[in-house]
PDB file of N, CA and C in Angstrom:
ATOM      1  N   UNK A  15      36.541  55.852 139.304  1.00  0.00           N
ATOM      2  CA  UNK A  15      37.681  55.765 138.422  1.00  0.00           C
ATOM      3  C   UNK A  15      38.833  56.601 138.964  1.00  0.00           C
ATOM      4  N   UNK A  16      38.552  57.545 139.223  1.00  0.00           N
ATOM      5  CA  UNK A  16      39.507  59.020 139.860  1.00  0.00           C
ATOM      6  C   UNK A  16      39.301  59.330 140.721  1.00  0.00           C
ATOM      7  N   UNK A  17      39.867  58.528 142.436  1.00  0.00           N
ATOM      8  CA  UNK A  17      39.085  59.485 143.610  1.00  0.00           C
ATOM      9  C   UNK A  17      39.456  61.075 143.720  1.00  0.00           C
ATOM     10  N   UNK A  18      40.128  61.385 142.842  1.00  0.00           N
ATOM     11  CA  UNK A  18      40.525  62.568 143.641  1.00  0.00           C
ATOM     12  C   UNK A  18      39.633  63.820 142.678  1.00  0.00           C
ATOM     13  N   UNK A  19      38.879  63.449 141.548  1.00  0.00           N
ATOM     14  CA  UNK A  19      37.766  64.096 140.870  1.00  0.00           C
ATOM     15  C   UNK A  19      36.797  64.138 141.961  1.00  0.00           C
ATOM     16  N   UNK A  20      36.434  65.523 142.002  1.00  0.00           N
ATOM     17  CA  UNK A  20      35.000  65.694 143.726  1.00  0.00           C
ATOM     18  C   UNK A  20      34.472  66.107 142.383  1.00  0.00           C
ATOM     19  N   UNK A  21      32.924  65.971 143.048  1.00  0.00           N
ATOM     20  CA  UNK A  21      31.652  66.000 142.520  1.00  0.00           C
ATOM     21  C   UNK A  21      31.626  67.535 142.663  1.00  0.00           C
ATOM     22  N   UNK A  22      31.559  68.454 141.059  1.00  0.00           N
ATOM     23  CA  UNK A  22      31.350  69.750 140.900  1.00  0.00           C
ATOM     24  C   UNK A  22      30.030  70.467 140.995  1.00  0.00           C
ATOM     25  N   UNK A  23      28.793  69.532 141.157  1.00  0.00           N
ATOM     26  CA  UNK A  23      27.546  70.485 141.073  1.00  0.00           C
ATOM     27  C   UNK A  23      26.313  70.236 142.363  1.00  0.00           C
ATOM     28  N   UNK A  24      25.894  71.157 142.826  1.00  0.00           N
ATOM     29  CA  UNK A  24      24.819  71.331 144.191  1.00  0.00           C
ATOM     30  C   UNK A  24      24.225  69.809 144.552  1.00  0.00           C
ATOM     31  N   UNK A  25      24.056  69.767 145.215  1.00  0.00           N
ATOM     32  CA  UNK A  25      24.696  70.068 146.790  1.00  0.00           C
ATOM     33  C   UNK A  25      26.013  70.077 146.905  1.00  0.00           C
ATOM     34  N   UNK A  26      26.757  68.930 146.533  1.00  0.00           N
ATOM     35  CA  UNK A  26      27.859  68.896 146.785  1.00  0.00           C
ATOM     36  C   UNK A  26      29.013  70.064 146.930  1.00  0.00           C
ATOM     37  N   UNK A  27      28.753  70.656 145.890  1.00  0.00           N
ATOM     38  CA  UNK A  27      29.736  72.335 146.573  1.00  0.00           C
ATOM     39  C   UNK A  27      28.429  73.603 146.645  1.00  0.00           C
ATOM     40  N   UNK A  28      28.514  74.122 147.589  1.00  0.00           N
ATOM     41  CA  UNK A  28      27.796  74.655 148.354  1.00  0.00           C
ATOM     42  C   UNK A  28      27.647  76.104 147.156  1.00  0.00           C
ATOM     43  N   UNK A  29      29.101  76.781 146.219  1.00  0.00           N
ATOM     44  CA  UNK A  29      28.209  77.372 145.023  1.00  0.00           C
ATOM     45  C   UNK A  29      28.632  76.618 143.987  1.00  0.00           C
ATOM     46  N   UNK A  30      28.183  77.836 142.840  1.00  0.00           N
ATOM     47  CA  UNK A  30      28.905  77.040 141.207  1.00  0.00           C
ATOM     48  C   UNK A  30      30.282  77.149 141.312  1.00  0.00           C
ATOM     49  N   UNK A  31      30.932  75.863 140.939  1.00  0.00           N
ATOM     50  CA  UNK A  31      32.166  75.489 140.550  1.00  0.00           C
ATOM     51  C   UNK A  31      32.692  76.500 139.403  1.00  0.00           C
ATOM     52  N   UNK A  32      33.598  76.976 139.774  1.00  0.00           N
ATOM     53  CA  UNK A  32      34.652  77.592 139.235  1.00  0.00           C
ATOM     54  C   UNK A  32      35.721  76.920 137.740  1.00  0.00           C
ATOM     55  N   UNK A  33      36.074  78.156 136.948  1.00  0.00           N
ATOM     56  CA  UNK A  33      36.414  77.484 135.631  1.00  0.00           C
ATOM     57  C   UNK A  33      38.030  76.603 136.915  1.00  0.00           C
ATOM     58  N   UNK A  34      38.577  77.026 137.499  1.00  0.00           N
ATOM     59  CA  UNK A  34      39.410  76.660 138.126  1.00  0.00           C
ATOM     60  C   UNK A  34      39.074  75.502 138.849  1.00  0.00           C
ATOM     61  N   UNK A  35      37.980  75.068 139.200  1.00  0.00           N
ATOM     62  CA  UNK A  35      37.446  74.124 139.206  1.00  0.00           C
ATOM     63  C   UNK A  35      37.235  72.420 138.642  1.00  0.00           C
ATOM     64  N   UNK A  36      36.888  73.394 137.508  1.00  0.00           N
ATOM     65  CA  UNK A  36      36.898  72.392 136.221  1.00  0.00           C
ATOM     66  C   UNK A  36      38.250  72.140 135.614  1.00  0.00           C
ATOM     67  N   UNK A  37      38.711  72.622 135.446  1.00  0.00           N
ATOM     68  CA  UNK A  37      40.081  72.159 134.630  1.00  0.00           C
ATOM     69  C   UNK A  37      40.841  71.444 135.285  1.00  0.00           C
ATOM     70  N   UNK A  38      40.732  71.864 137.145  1.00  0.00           N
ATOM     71  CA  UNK A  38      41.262  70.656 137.982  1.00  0.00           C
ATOM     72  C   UNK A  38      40.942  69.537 137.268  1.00  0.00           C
ATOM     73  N   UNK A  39      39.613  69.204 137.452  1.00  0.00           N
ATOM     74  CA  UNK A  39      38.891  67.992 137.113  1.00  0.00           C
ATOM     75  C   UNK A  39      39.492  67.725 135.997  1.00  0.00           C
ATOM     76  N   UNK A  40      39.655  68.188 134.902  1.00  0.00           N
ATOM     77  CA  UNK A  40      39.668  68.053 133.741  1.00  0.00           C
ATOM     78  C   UNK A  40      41.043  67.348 133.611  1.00  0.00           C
ATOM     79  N   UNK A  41      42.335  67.910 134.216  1.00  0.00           N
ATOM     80  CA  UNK A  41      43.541  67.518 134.256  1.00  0.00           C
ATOM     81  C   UNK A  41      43.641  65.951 135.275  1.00  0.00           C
ATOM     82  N   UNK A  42      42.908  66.156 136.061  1.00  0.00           N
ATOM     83  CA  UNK A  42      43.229  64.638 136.736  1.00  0.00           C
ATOM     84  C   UNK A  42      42.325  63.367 135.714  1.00  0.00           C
ATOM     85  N   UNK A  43      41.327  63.840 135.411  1.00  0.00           N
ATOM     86  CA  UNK A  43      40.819  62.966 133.944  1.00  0.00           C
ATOM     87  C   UNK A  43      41.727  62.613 132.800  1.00  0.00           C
ATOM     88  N   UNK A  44      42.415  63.464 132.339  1.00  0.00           N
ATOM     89  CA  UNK A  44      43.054  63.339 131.170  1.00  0.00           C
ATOM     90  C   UNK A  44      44.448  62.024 131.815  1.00  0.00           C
ATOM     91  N   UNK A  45      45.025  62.990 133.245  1.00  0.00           N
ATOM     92  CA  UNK A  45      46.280  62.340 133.307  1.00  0.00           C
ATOM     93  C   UNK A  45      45.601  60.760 133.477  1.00  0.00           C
ATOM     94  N   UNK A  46      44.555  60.640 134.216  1.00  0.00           N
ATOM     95  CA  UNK A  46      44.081  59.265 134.789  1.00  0.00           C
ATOM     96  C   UNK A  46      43.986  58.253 133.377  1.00  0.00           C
ATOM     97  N   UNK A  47      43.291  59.236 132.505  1.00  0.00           N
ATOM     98  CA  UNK A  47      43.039  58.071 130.949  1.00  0.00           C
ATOM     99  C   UNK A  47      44.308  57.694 130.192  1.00  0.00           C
ATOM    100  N   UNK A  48      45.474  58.724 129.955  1.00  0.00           N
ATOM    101  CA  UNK A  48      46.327  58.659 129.265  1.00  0.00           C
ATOM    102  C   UNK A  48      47.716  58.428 130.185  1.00  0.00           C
ATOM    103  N   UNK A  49      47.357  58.126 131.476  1.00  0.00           N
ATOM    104  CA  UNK A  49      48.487  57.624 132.295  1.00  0.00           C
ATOM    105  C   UNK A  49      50.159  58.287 132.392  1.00  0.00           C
ATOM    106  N   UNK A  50      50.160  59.243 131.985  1.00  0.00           N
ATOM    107  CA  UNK A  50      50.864  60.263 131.798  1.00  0.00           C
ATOM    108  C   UNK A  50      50.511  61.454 133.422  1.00  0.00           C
ATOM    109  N   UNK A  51      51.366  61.639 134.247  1.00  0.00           N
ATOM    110  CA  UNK A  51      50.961  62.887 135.507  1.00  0.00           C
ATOM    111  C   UNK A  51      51.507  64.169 134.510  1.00  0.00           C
ATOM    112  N   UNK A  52      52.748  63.950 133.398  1.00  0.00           N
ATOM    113  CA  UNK A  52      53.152  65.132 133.154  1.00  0.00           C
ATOM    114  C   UNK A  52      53.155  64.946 131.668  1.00  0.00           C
ATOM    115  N   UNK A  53      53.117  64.803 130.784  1.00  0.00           N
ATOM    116  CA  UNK A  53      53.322  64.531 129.241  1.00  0.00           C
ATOM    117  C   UNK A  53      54.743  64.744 128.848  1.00  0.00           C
ATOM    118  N   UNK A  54      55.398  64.076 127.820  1.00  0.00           N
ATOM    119  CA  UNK A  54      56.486  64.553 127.281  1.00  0.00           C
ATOM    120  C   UNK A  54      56.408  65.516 126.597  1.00  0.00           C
ATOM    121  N   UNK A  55      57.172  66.122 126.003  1.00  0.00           N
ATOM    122  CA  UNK A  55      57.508  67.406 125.261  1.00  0.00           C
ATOM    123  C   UNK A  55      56.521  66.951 123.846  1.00  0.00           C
ATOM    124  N   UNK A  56      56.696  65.933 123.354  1.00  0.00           N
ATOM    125  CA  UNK A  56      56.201  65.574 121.995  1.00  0.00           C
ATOM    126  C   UNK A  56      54.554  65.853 122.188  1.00  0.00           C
ATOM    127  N   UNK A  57      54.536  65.140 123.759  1.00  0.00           N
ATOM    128  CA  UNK A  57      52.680  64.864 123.534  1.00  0.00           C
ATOM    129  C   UNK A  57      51.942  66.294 124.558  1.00  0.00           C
ATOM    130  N   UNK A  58      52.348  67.281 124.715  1.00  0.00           N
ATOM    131  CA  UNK A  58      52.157  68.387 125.713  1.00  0.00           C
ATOM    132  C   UNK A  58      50.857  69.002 124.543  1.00  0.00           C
ATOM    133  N   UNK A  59      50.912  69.249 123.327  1.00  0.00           N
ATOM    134  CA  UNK A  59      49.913  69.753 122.914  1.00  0.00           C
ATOM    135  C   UNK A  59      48.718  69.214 122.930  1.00  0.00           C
ATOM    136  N   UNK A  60      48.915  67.442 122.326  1.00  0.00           N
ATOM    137  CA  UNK A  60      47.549  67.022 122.154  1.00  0.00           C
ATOM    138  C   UNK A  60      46.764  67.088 123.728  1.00  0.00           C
ATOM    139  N   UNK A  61      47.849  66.850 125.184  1.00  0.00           N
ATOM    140  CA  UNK A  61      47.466  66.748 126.267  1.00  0.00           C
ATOM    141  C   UNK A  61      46.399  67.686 126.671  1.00  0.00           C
ATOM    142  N   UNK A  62      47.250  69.073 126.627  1.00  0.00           N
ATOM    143  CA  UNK A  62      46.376  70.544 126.312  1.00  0.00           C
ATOM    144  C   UNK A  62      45.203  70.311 126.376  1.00  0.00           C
ATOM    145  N   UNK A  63      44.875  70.310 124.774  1.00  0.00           N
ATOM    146  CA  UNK A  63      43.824  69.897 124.090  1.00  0.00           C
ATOM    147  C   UNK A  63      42.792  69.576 124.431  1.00  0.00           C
ATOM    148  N   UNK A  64      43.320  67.575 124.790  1.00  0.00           N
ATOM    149  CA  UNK A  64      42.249  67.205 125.450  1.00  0.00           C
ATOM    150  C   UNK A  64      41.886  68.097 127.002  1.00  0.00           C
ATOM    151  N   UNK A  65      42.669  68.235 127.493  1.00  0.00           N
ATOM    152  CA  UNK A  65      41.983  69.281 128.839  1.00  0.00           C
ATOM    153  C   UNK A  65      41.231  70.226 128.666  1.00  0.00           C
ATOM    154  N   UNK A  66      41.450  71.087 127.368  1.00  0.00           N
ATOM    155  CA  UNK A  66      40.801  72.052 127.651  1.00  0.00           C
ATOM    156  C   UNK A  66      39.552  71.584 127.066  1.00  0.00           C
ATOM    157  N   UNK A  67      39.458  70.717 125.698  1.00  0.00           N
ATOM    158  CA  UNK A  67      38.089  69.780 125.787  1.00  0.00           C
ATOM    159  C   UNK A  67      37.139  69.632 127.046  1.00  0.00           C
ATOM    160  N   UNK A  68      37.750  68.482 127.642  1.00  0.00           N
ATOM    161  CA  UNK A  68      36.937  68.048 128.614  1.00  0.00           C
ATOM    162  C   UNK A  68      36.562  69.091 129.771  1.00  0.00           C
ATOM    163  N   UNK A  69      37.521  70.243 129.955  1.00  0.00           N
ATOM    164  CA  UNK A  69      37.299  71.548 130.969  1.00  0.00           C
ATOM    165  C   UNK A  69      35.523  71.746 130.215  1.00  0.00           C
ATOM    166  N   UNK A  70      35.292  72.534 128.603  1.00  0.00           N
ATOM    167  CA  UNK A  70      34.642  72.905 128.469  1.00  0.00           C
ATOM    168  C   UNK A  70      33.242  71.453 128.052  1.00  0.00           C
ATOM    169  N   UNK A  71      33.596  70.555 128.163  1.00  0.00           N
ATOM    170  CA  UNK A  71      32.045  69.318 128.172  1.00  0.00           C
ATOM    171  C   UNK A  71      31.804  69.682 129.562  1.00  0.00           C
ATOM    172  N   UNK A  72      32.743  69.844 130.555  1.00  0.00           N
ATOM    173  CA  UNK A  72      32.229  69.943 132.077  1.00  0.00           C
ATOM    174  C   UNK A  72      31.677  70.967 131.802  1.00  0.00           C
ATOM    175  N   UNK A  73      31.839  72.631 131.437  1.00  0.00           N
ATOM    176  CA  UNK A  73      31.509  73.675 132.135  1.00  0.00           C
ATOM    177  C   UNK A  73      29.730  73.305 131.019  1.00  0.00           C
ATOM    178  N   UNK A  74      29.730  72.938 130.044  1.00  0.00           N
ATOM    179  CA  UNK A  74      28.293  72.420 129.797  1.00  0.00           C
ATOM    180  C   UNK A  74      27.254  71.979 130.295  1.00  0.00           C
ATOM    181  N   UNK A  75      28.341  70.333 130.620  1.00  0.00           N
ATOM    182  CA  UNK A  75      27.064  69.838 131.824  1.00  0.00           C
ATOM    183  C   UNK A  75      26.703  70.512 132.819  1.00  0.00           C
ATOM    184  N   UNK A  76      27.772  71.103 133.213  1.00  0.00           N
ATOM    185  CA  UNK A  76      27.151  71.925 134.099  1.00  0.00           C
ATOM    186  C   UNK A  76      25.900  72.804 134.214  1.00  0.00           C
ATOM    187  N   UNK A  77      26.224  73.433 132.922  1.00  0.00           N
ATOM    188  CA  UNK A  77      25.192  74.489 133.084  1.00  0.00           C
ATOM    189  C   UNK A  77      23.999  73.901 132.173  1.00  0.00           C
ATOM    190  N   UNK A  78      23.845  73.008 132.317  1.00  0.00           N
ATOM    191  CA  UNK A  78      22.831  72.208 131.546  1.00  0.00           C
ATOM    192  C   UNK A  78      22.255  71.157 132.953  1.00  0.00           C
ATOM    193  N   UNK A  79      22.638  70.984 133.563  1.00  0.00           N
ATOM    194  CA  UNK A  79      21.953  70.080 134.623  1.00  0.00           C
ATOM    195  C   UNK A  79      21.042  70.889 135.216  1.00  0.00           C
ATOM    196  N   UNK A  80      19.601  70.338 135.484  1.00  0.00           N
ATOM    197  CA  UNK A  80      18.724  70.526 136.384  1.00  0.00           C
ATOM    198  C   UNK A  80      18.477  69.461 137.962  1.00  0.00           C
ATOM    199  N   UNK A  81      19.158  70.371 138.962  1.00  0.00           N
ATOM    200  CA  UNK A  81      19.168  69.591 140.043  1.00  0.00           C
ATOM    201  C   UNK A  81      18.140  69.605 141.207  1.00  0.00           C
ATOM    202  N   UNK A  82      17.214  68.514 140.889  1.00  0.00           N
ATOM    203  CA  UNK A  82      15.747  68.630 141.560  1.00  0.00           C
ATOM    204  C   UNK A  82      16.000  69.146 143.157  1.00  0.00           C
ATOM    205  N   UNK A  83      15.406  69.996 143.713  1.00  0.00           N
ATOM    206  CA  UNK A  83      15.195  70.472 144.685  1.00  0.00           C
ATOM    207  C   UNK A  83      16.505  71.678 145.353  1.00  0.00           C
ATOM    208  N   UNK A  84      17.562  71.702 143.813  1.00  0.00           N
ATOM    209  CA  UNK A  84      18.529  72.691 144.751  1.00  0.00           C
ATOM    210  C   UNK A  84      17.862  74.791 144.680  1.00  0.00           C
ATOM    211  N   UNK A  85      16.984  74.386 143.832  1.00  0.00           N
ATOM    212  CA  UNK A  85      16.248  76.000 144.752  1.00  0.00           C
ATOM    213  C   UNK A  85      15.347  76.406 145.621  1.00  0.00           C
ATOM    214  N   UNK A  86      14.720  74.935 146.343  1.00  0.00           N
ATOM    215  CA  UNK A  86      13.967  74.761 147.486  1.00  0.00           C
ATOM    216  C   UNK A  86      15.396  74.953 148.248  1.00  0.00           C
ATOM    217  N   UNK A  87      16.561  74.362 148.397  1.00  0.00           N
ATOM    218  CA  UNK A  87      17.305  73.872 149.341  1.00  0.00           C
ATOM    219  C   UNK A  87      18.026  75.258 149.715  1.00  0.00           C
ATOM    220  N   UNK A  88      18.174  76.289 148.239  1.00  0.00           N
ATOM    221  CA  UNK A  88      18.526  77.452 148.363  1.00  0.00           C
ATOM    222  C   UNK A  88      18.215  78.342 148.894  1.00  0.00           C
ATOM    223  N   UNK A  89      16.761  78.209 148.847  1.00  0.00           N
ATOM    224  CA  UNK A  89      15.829  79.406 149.776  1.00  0.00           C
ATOM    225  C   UNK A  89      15.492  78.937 151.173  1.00  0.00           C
ATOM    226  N   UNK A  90      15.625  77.931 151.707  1.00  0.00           N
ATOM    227  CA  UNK A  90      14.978  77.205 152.446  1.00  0.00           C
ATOM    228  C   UNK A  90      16.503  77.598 153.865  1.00  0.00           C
TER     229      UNK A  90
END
């Protein structure tokens, strides 16, 4: 949907993704759904909003995913 959303959790970035991280993500999601790169003045809050929403469903999944073999891959 969004190439420019990279994949935030092991392997793929080598540590844990950063809240700076996520909110990247979070902002190219929002602008991508609501087609807006910058919001107008009227819609800047709800925009917010949803970002900082979806920042914190990411920093969840995150820390809720179990990724088979990334503490073999860690020690190894």
């Amino acid at each position: 949907m969004c190439r420019s959303i990279k994949t935030l959790r092991p392997p793929a970035l080598p540590e844990k993704a950063t809240e700076e991280d996520m909110r990247a993500a979070a902002l190219q999601y929002v602008r991508k759904v609501s087609g807006f790169r910058a919001p107008a003045a009227h819609n800047r809050e709800v925009f917010d909003e949803a970002v900082d929403a979806v920042a914190e469903a990411t920093r969840v999944l995150l820390e809720g995913l179990e990724v088979r073999g990334a503490a073999s891959a860690a020690r190894g």
